[in-house]
Amino acid sequence: MVQFYSPNRRSVNRGIISVTADNLDAQGQGIARHQGKTIFIAGLLPGEQAQIQLTEEKRQFAKAKVVKRLSDSPHRVTPRCPHFKVCGGCQQQHVAAELQVKTKASVLEHLIQRETGINISAHPIIRSPEYGYRRRARLGLQYHARQRTLLMGFRQSQSNDLVNIKHCPVMRPELEQLLQPLYQCLNSLHAVKRLGHVELVLADSEPLIVLRHLDPLKHEDKETLRIFSVQYNAAIYLLGEEKALEPLMEGQTVPWYQVNGLKLVFSPQDFIQVNDVVNQQMVEQALAWLDLQPTDRVLDLFCGMGNFTLPIATQVQATVGVEGVAELVASGQYNARLNKLNNVDFFHENLESDIHQQPWAAQGFNKVLLDPARAGAAGVMAHIVKLTPEKVVYVSCNPTTLARDSKVLLEAGYHLVSVRMLDMFPHTGHLESMALFSSEPMEIE
């Protein structure tokens, strides 16, 4: 008889354990130790004692839920959002802001030290308002047939179900105050059963609403939306079957935002930084770190629509931005002309392919900025080294790939001069940062 090998499955101890958390991770989970194993516990803060139950157990660590909290940390605060603990958008509204940023900075410092051997402080932190910071949000739309009503909101934690959002204090107030009237408007449409999602964006010009609809909208529905647009001074864009964006009404103001004194026009579908306050500080810090001079030639990789490129261009001889999304490149080129910057070139190129044959790669640059996606910039690091720039500023939304890519520069003789933690998304586990590298030794900040 043939016998098949079946590995022993690790059973989870469902008994109640008493622990005291001694630390916090970047996701806002309490960290405790029990019988030599690290346990991550959602909702528990350092110093708090609790009775917990394991939900997942691995060889090196386990995850658990709180059955009963036996003490409260002075860092525990009352969440401002009524949907907290149900909505998956925020995980840390119960944690005082100071502990949130201190923990994220410590995680960043530890990761860099572990991967590079360099002890460096991620302070001073570039701070955000604790609430009212998010100028962009996408909400799912689902028609609930049994209740004959629309659900509009964010996904529940660890679920595809929607939380019907009526308040969202992390949104800019101008957007949050649109939530309830917008819900009533959409729920009244004939096409209510065939809506996909709605996106709210706060431009400096006015609020924008992008509505994804799966079937063509009838005249009555467009008129309902037009009345809402006028009443609430919000420009509405329709995203239909062909996913081609159309303004609801002719003559709508083209959306724009300002950065470093420049006016940047954008499409509602273009990527812009969600946190405007942190973005302004981040751009200012990057320009200061680059120590821009009139003779500089600066390369901006993963440049988007020129959020860094165009402010840099105001201070240097020449700037080149390289981006993989054609629509963002077109926006960057338009904004260069709008701001009368004639020393900027944008290239639409795939920075994950063979970059050595790309037209920008043959040019010389003495300073480089890069702002890659979560996957990092592995494909361009060797070329950056080949350019031998004096300074490199790396803006990161993933500390793991920042640490990995940093090693390429360090092995080439560059010095890690400074690191900043960016408080881009308060109350969440997202950890954004930026780092300065120099070809010459500099005093570490």
Short mmCIF file of C-alpha atoms in Angstrom, two decimals:
data_model
loop_
_atom_site.label_atom_id
_atom_site.label_comp_id
_atom_site.label_asym_id
_atom_site.label_seq_id
_atom_site.Cartn_x
_atom_site.Cartn_y
_atom_site.Cartn_z
CA MET A 1 0.00 0.00 0.00
CA VAL A 2 1.37 3.44 -0.96
CA GLN A 3 1.80 5.81 1.96
CA PHE A 4 1.91 9.55 1.51
CA TYR A 5 3.90 11.76 3.85
CA SER A 6 1.77 14.25 5.73
CA PRO A 7 3.64 16.77 7.89
CA ASN A 8 2.32 17.35 11.38
CA ARG A 9 0.20 20.47 11.43
CA ARG A 10 1.09 22.92 14.16
CA SER A 11 -1.90 23.21 16.44
CA VAL A 12 -2.76 26.55 18.00
CA ASN A 13 -3.01 26.67 21.76
CA ARG A 14 -6.47 28.15 22.32
CA GLY A 15 -5.98 28.52 26.07
CA ILE A 16 -5.88 31.85 27.87
CA ILE A 17 -2.41 33.30 28.52
CA SER A 18 -1.51 36.29 30.70
CA VAL A 19 1.18 38.56 29.25
CA THR A 20 2.53 42.11 29.51
CA ALA A 21 3.44 43.93 26.28
CA ASP A 22 6.92 45.45 26.28
CA ASN A 23 7.01 47.04 22.84
CA LEU A 24 4.97 48.10 19.80
CA ASP A 25 5.53 47.27 16.13
CA ALA A 26 5.00 49.60 13.17
CA GLN A 27 1.55 48.10 12.58
CA GLY A 28 0.42 49.09 16.08
CA GLN A 29 0.52 45.57 17.49
CA GLY A 30 1.73 45.03 21.03
CA ILE A 31 4.76 42.75 21.39
CA ALA A 32 5.00 40.35 24.33
CA ARG A 33 7.10 37.30 25.16
CA HIS A 34 5.84 34.01 26.52
CA GLN A 35 7.95 30.89 27.03
CA GLY A 36 10.64 32.25 24.72
CA LYS A 37 8.26 33.05 21.86
CA THR A 38 7.41 36.51 20.54
CA ILE A 39 3.68 37.21 20.42
CA PHE A 40 2.08 40.02 18.39
CA ILE A 41 -1.20 41.23 19.92
CA ALA A 42 -3.53 43.61 18.12
CA GLY A 43 -4.77 46.42 20.33
CA LEU A 44 -2.31 45.99 23.22
CA LEU A 45 0.11 48.78 24.14
CA PRO A 46 3.51 48.64 25.86
CA GLY A 47 3.17 48.24 29.62
CA GLU A 48 -0.35 46.85 29.41
CA GLN A 49 -1.15 43.47 30.92
CA ALA A 50 -3.83 41.32 29.34
CA GLN A 51 -5.31 37.88 29.08
CA ILE A 52 -4.89 36.79 25.46
CA GLN A 53 -5.74 33.91 23.17
CA LEU A 54 -3.49 32.79 20.31
CA THR A 55 -4.99 33.02 16.84
CA GLU A 56 -1.94 31.89 14.84
CA GLU A 57 1.21 30.09 15.90
CA LYS A 58 4.48 29.68 14.01
CA ARG A 59 7.82 28.27 15.08
CA GLN A 60 9.35 31.66 15.89
CA PHE A 61 6.31 33.80 16.71
CA ALA A 62 2.57 33.83 17.32
CA LYS A 63 -0.36 36.21 16.90
CA ALA A 64 -3.06 36.72 19.48
CA LYS A 65 -6.20 38.65 20.36
CA VAL A 66 -7.00 40.32 23.65
CA VAL A 67 -9.60 38.49 25.73
CA LYS A 68 -9.42 40.91 28.66
CA ARG A 69 -7.16 43.92 29.19
CA LEU A 70 -6.06 44.12 32.81
CA SER A 71 -4.36 47.54 32.77
CA ASP A 72 -4.23 50.68 30.63
CA SER A 73 -1.19 52.47 29.26
CA PRO A 74 -0.95 56.27 29.64
CA HIS A 75 -0.41 56.23 25.85
CA ARG A 76 -3.90 54.81 25.25
CA VAL A 77 -6.30 57.41 23.86
CA THR A 78 -9.93 57.39 22.77
CA PRO A 79 -10.25 56.91 18.98
CA ARG A 80 -11.99 59.83 17.31
CA CYS A 81 -13.57 57.72 14.55
CA PRO A 82 -16.84 55.87 15.31
CA HIS A 83 -15.86 53.17 12.81
CA PHE A 84 -12.52 52.35 14.44
CA LYS A 85 -11.91 48.61 15.08
CA VAL A 86 -14.36 47.75 12.26
CA CYS A 87 -12.97 49.78 9.35
CA GLY A 88 -9.67 48.53 7.97
CA GLY A 89 -8.39 52.00 7.11
CA CYS A 90 -6.79 52.93 10.44
CA GLN A 91 -5.19 50.58 12.95
CA GLN A 92 -3.73 52.93 15.56
CA GLN A 93 -6.23 55.60 16.59
CA HIS A 94 -6.06 54.15 20.13
CA VAL A 95 -2.33 54.99 20.29
CA ALA A 96 -1.12 58.47 21.28
CA ALA A 97 0.48 60.25 18.32
CA GLU A 98 3.86 60.60 20.03
CA LEU A 99 4.10 56.84 20.58
CA GLN A 100 3.08 56.15 16.98
CA VAL A 101 5.85 58.26 15.44
CA LYS A 102 8.44 57.18 18.02
CA THR A 103 7.72 53.52 17.25
CA LYS A 104 7.91 53.96 13.48
CA ALA A 105 11.17 55.90 13.75
CA SER A 106 12.62 53.14 15.97
CA VAL A 107 11.55 50.46 13.48
CA LEU A 108 13.23 52.40 10.65
CA GLU A 109 16.45 52.90 12.65
CA HIS A 110 16.55 49.21 13.63
CA LEU A 111 16.03 48.02 10.06
CA ILE A 112 18.79 50.25 8.68
CA GLN A 113 21.15 49.17 11.44
CA ARG A 114 20.39 45.49 10.87
CA GLU A 115 20.80 45.65 7.10
CA THR A 116 23.71 48.13 6.82
CA GLY A 117 25.42 48.10 10.21
CA ILE A 118 24.95 51.88 10.51
CA ASN A 119 23.47 53.40 13.65
CA ILE A 120 21.61 56.54 12.62
CA SER A 121 18.73 58.56 14.03
CA ALA A 122 15.53 59.04 12.01
CA HIS A 123 14.85 62.31 13.87
CA PRO A 124 13.70 65.02 13.60
CA ILE A 125 10.52 63.46 12.24
CA ILE A 126 8.60 65.25 9.49
CA ARG A 127 5.24 65.55 11.23
CA SER A 128 1.65 65.55 10.06
CA PRO A 129 -1.56 66.82 11.61
CA GLU A 130 -2.97 63.94 13.64
CA TYR A 131 -6.37 64.16 11.90
CA GLY A 132 -7.77 65.88 8.82
CA TYR A 133 -4.69 65.14 6.69
CA ARG A 134 -5.96 62.89 3.88
CA ARG A 135 -6.79 64.81 0.70
CA ARG A 136 -7.62 61.71 -1.33
CA ALA A 137 -9.79 58.69 -0.55
CA ARG A 138 -11.44 55.93 -2.58
CA LEU A 139 -14.61 54.39 -1.20
CA GLY A 140 -16.18 51.17 -2.42
CA LEU A 141 -19.84 51.07 -3.46
CA GLN A 142 -22.04 48.01 -3.03
CA TYR A 143 -25.81 47.72 -3.38
CA HIS A 144 -27.32 45.70 -0.55
CA ALA A 145 -30.25 43.95 -2.24
CA ARG A 146 -31.89 42.66 0.95
CA GLN A 147 -31.93 46.09 2.59
CA ARG A 148 -32.45 47.86 -0.75
CA THR A 149 -29.81 50.41 0.02
CA LEU A 150 -26.29 51.39 -0.97
CA LEU A 151 -23.19 50.76 1.09
CA MET A 152 -20.41 53.35 0.67
CA GLY A 153 -17.18 52.96 2.57
CA PHE A 154 -13.87 51.23 3.20
CA ARG A 155 -13.18 47.52 3.55
CA GLN A 156 -13.54 45.94 6.95
CA SER A 157 -10.36 44.73 8.57
CA GLN A 158 -9.38 41.36 7.01
CA SER A 159 -12.58 41.26 4.95
CA ASN A 160 -14.01 42.27 1.58
CA ASP A 161 -17.18 43.57 3.21
CA LEU A 162 -17.71 47.33 3.30
CA VAL A 163 -18.14 49.48 6.38
CA ASN A 164 -20.79 52.09 5.63
CA ILE A 165 -18.76 55.22 6.37
CA LYS A 166 -20.56 58.29 7.66
CA HIS A 167 -17.56 59.99 9.26
CA CYS A 168 -13.84 59.81 8.53
CA PRO A 169 -11.80 62.19 10.71
CA VAL A 170 -8.52 61.45 8.90
CA MET A 171 -10.00 63.01 5.75
CA ARG A 172 -9.62 66.69 5.12
CA PRO A 173 -12.75 68.35 6.60
CA GLU A 174 -13.75 69.62 3.14
CA LEU A 175 -14.05 65.99 1.99
CA GLU A 176 -15.51 64.52 5.18
CA GLN A 177 -18.44 66.95 5.10
CA LEU A 178 -19.33 65.61 1.63
CA LEU A 179 -19.72 62.00 2.80
CA GLN A 180 -23.32 62.00 3.98
CA PRO A 181 -24.84 64.21 1.24
CA LEU A 182 -22.87 62.29 -1.40
CA TYR A 183 -24.17 59.00 -0.03
CA GLN A 184 -27.75 60.27 -0.19
CA CYS A 185 -27.19 61.49 -3.74
CA LEU A 186 -25.73 58.21 -4.99
CA ASN A 187 -28.37 56.14 -3.19
CA SER A 188 -31.07 58.06 -5.09
CA LEU A 189 -29.67 57.29 -8.55
CA HIS A 190 -31.48 54.90 -10.90
CA ALA A 191 -28.07 53.31 -11.51
CA VAL A 192 -27.46 52.70 -7.80
CA LYS A 193 -27.13 48.92 -8.33
CA ARG A 194 -24.41 49.39 -10.97
CA LEU A 195 -21.88 51.65 -9.29
CA GLY A 196 -18.27 50.58 -8.72
CA HIS A 197 -16.51 53.09 -6.46
CA VAL A 198 -16.27 56.78 -5.76
CA GLU A 199 -13.05 58.75 -5.23
CA LEU A 200 -12.82 62.07 -3.40
CA VAL A 201 -9.88 64.38 -4.06
CA LEU A 202 -9.23 67.80 -2.57
CA ALA A 203 -7.41 70.00 -5.05
CA ASP A 204 -6.35 73.51 -4.12
CA SER A 205 -8.91 74.64 -6.68
CA GLU A 206 -11.96 72.72 -5.33
CA PRO A 207 -13.09 69.23 -4.23
CA LEU A 208 -13.29 66.58 -6.96
CA ILE A 209 -15.47 63.47 -7.15
CA VAL A 210 -14.74 60.60 -9.54
CA LEU A 211 -17.67 58.18 -9.92
CA ARG A 212 -17.11 54.74 -11.45
CA HIS A 213 -20.35 53.50 -13.06
CA LEU A 214 -20.73 50.15 -14.79
CA ASP A 215 -23.59 51.10 -17.14
CA PRO A 216 -24.24 54.36 -19.05
CA LEU A 217 -25.95 56.92 -16.83
CA LYS A 218 -29.38 58.16 -17.82
CA HIS A 219 -30.17 61.83 -18.19
CA GLU A 220 -32.07 61.88 -14.85
CA ASP A 221 -29.04 60.57 -12.98
CA LYS A 222 -26.71 63.06 -14.61
CA GLU A 223 -29.10 65.86 -13.64
CA THR A 224 -29.13 64.63 -10.01
CA LEU A 225 -25.34 64.66 -9.99
CA ARG A 226 -25.26 68.10 -11.64
CA ILE A 227 -27.46 69.54 -8.89
CA PHE A 228 -25.17 68.01 -6.25
CA SER A 229 -22.10 69.43 -8.01
CA VAL A 230 -23.50 72.96 -7.99
CA GLN A 231 -24.88 72.77 -4.45
CA TYR A 232 -21.64 71.52 -2.90
CA ASN A 233 -19.18 73.23 -5.27
CA ALA A 234 -17.57 69.92 -6.20
CA ALA A 235 -16.40 69.02 -9.70
CA ILE A 236 -17.69 65.57 -10.74
CA TYR A 237 -15.99 63.28 -13.22
CA LEU A 238 -17.55 60.12 -14.65
CA LEU A 239 -15.59 56.92 -15.21
CA GLY A 240 -17.71 54.71 -17.46
CA GLU A 241 -17.55 51.40 -19.27
CA GLU A 242 -14.47 52.27 -21.31
CA LYS A 243 -12.79 53.71 -18.19
CA ALA A 244 -12.40 57.02 -20.01
CA LEU A 245 -12.67 59.94 -17.60
CA GLU A 246 -15.24 62.57 -18.57
CA PRO A 247 -16.20 65.76 -16.73
CA LEU A 248 -19.89 65.81 -15.83
CA MET A 249 -20.24 69.41 -17.00
CA GLU A 250 -18.43 71.49 -19.56
CA GLY A 251 -16.23 74.27 -18.28
CA GLN A 252 -15.22 72.59 -15.02
CA THR A 253 -12.09 74.08 -13.46
CA VAL A 254 -8.95 72.06 -14.19
CA PRO A 255 -7.72 70.76 -10.80
CA TRP A 256 -4.37 71.94 -9.44
CA TYR A 257 -2.29 72.07 -6.29
CA GLN A 258 0.70 74.14 -5.22
CA VAL A 259 4.13 72.96 -4.13
CA ASN A 260 7.14 75.14 -3.43
CA GLY A 261 5.41 78.13 -5.01
CA LEU A 262 4.57 76.30 -8.27
CA LYS A 263 1.11 75.50 -9.64
CA LEU A 264 0.76 71.87 -10.74
CA VAL A 265 -2.28 70.96 -12.83
CA PHE A 266 -3.33 67.31 -12.66
CA SER A 267 -5.97 64.86 -13.82
CA PRO A 268 -8.22 63.44 -11.07
CA GLN A 269 -6.70 60.03 -11.84
CA ASP A 270 -3.09 61.23 -11.55
CA PHE A 271 -1.10 60.20 -8.49
CA ILE A 272 -0.58 63.02 -6.02
CA GLN A 273 0.67 62.68 -2.45
CA VAL A 274 -2.24 62.06 -0.08
CA ASN A 275 -0.83 64.21 2.74
CA ASP A 276 -0.23 67.74 1.47
CA VAL A 277 1.32 69.03 4.72
CA VAL A 278 3.97 66.30 4.74
CA ASN A 279 4.49 66.61 0.98
CA GLN A 280 5.37 70.31 1.30
CA GLN A 281 7.89 69.56 4.07
CA MET A 282 9.28 66.55 2.19
CA VAL A 283 9.97 68.56 -0.97
CA GLU A 284 11.55 71.35 1.07
CA GLN A 285 13.80 68.83 2.87
CA ALA A 286 14.83 67.15 -0.38
CA LEU A 287 15.84 70.46 -1.95
CA ALA A 288 17.82 71.43 1.14
CA TRP A 289 19.63 68.07 1.24
CA LEU A 290 20.55 68.31 -2.45
CA ASP A 291 22.13 71.73 -1.77
CA LEU A 292 21.09 72.89 -5.24
CA GLN A 293 23.39 75.20 -7.21
CA PRO A 294 22.84 77.08 -10.51
CA THR A 295 25.31 74.78 -12.31
CA ASP A 296 23.73 71.48 -11.16
CA ARG A 297 22.28 68.86 -13.48
CA VAL A 298 19.77 66.80 -11.49
CA LEU A 299 18.15 63.46 -12.31
CA ASP A 300 14.75 62.61 -10.80
CA LEU A 301 13.82 58.93 -11.17
CA PHE A 302 10.25 57.66 -10.69
CA CYS A 303 9.35 61.34 -10.97
CA GLY A 304 5.56 61.09 -11.35
CA MET A 305 4.13 64.37 -12.61
CA GLY A 306 7.12 66.37 -11.32
CA ASN A 307 6.35 66.87 -7.63
CA PHE A 308 10.12 67.11 -6.99
CA THR A 309 11.33 67.68 -10.56
CA LEU A 310 9.73 71.06 -11.10
CA PRO A 311 10.73 72.65 -7.76
CA ILE A 312 14.29 71.41 -8.39
CA ALA A 313 14.26 73.00 -11.85
CA THR A 314 13.73 76.46 -10.38
CA GLN A 315 17.22 76.37 -8.85
CA VAL A 316 19.49 74.47 -11.26
CA GLN A 317 20.90 74.43 -14.79
CA ALA A 318 18.94 71.36 -15.96
CA THR A 319 16.62 68.69 -14.61
CA VAL A 320 15.53 65.37 -16.12
CA GLY A 321 12.53 63.39 -14.84
CA VAL A 322 11.98 59.74 -15.76
CA GLU A 323 8.63 58.03 -15.15
CA GLY A 324 6.91 54.82 -16.28
CA VAL A 325 3.33 56.17 -16.51
CA ALA A 326 2.73 58.08 -19.74
CA GLU A 327 -0.12 60.21 -18.35
CA LEU A 328 2.08 61.47 -15.51
CA VAL A 329 4.86 62.35 -17.95
CA ALA A 330 2.37 64.35 -20.04
CA SER A 331 1.22 66.19 -16.88
CA GLY A 332 4.82 66.95 -15.97
CA GLN A 333 5.57 68.34 -19.42
CA TYR A 334 2.43 70.49 -19.34
CA ASN A 335 3.28 71.86 -15.89
CA ALA A 336 6.82 72.71 -16.94
CA ARG A 337 5.37 74.89 -19.71
CA LEU A 338 2.72 76.31 -17.36
CA ASN A 339 5.41 77.42 -14.90
CA LYS A 340 7.71 78.62 -17.72
CA LEU A 341 10.50 76.17 -16.84
CA ASN A 342 12.54 75.57 -19.98
CA ASN A 343 15.31 73.54 -18.34
CA VAL A 344 13.25 70.38 -17.72
CA ASP A 345 13.00 67.22 -19.83
CA PHE A 346 10.64 64.34 -19.03
CA PHE A 347 11.10 60.80 -20.35
CA HIS A 348 8.50 58.02 -20.41
CA GLU A 349 10.59 54.92 -19.72
CA ASN A 350 10.26 51.62 -17.85
CA LEU A 351 12.83 51.81 -15.05
CA GLU A 352 12.55 48.07 -14.41
CA SER A 353 13.84 47.20 -17.90
CA ASP A 354 17.32 47.67 -19.42
CA ILE A 355 17.85 51.33 -18.60
CA HIS A 356 21.30 51.57 -20.22
CA GLN A 357 19.74 51.94 -23.68
CA GLN A 358 17.27 54.62 -22.59
CA PRO A 359 18.01 58.13 -23.96
CA TRP A 360 18.40 59.84 -20.57
CA ALA A 361 21.00 57.30 -19.40
CA ALA A 362 23.76 58.75 -21.57
CA GLN A 363 23.48 62.18 -19.97
CA GLY A 364 25.60 63.37 -17.06
CA PHE A 365 24.17 64.35 -13.67
CA ASN A 366 25.86 65.46 -10.49
CA LYS A 367 22.85 64.97 -8.17
CA VAL A 368 20.07 62.36 -8.12
CA LEU A 369 16.69 62.04 -6.44
CA LEU A 370 14.55 58.89 -6.62
CA ASP A 371 11.09 58.13 -5.27
CA PRO A 372 10.25 54.52 -6.23
CA ALA A 373 7.19 52.42 -5.45
CA ARG A 374 7.20 49.74 -2.73
CA ALA A 375 9.30 47.37 -4.86
CA GLY A 376 12.21 49.81 -4.62
CA ALA A 377 14.77 50.73 -7.26
CA ALA A 378 16.94 47.64 -7.71
CA GLY A 379 17.04 48.10 -11.49
CA VAL A 380 18.58 51.59 -11.38
CA MET A 381 20.93 51.51 -8.39
CA ALA A 382 23.96 50.31 -10.37
CA HIS A 383 23.42 53.07 -12.93
CA ILE A 384 23.17 55.71 -10.22
CA VAL A 385 26.55 54.56 -8.93
CA LYS A 386 27.92 54.75 -12.48
CA LEU A 387 26.82 58.42 -12.69
CA THR A 388 29.00 59.18 -9.60
CA PRO A 389 26.67 61.92 -8.29
CA GLU A 390 27.77 64.06 -5.36
CA LYS A 391 24.49 63.51 -3.52
CA VAL A 392 21.59 61.05 -3.72
CA VAL A 393 18.24 61.59 -2.02
CA TYR A 394 16.11 58.43 -1.74
CA VAL A 395 12.41 58.87 -0.85
CA SER A 396 10.87 55.58 0.25
CA CYS A 397 7.45 54.09 1.06
CA ASN A 398 9.01 50.76 2.07
CA PRO A 399 11.87 50.68 4.60
CA THR A 400 12.83 47.14 3.57
CA THR A 401 13.65 48.10 -0.02
CA LEU A 402 15.26 51.34 1.15
CA ALA A 403 17.65 49.31 3.33
CA ARG A 404 18.32 46.87 0.47
CA ASP A 405 19.02 49.59 -2.12
CA SER A 406 21.12 51.56 0.38
CA LYS A 407 23.66 48.75 0.46
CA VAL A 408 24.44 49.29 -3.25
CA LEU A 409 25.38 52.90 -2.55
CA LEU A 410 27.31 52.07 0.61
CA GLU A 411 29.30 49.33 -1.12
CA ALA A 412 30.21 51.89 -3.81
CA GLY A 413 31.70 54.16 -1.17
CA TYR A 414 28.78 56.48 -0.48
CA HIS A 415 28.08 57.71 3.04
CA LEU A 416 24.64 57.62 4.66
CA VAL A 417 24.39 61.16 6.01
CA SER A 418 20.84 61.54 7.25
CA VAL A 419 17.49 59.76 7.55
CA ARG A 420 14.03 61.16 8.24
CA MET A 421 10.84 59.35 9.16
CA LEU A 422 7.85 60.88 7.34
CA ASP A 423 4.58 60.81 9.29
CA MET A 424 2.68 60.55 5.99
CA PHE A 425 -0.17 58.32 7.21
CA PRO A 426 -0.93 58.78 10.94
CA HIS A 427 -2.89 55.95 12.63
CA THR A 428 -1.78 53.40 10.01
CA GLY A 429 1.14 51.00 9.69
CA HIS A 430 2.56 52.74 6.60
CA LEU A 431 6.17 53.80 7.19
CA GLU A 432 7.50 56.46 4.81
CA SER A 433 11.03 57.84 4.96
CA MET A 434 13.80 59.63 3.09
CA ALA A 435 17.57 59.29 3.19
CA LEU A 436 20.54 61.38 2.06
CA PHE A 437 23.72 59.80 0.68
CA SER A 438 26.92 61.70 -0.14
CA SER A 439 30.02 60.76 -2.09
CA GLU A 440 32.09 62.66 0.47
CA PRO A 441 32.05 62.27 4.27
CA MET A 442 29.70 64.72 5.93
CA GLU A 443 28.71 65.32 9.50
CA ILE A 444 25.80 63.02 10.34
CA GLU A 445 22.71 64.96 11.37
#
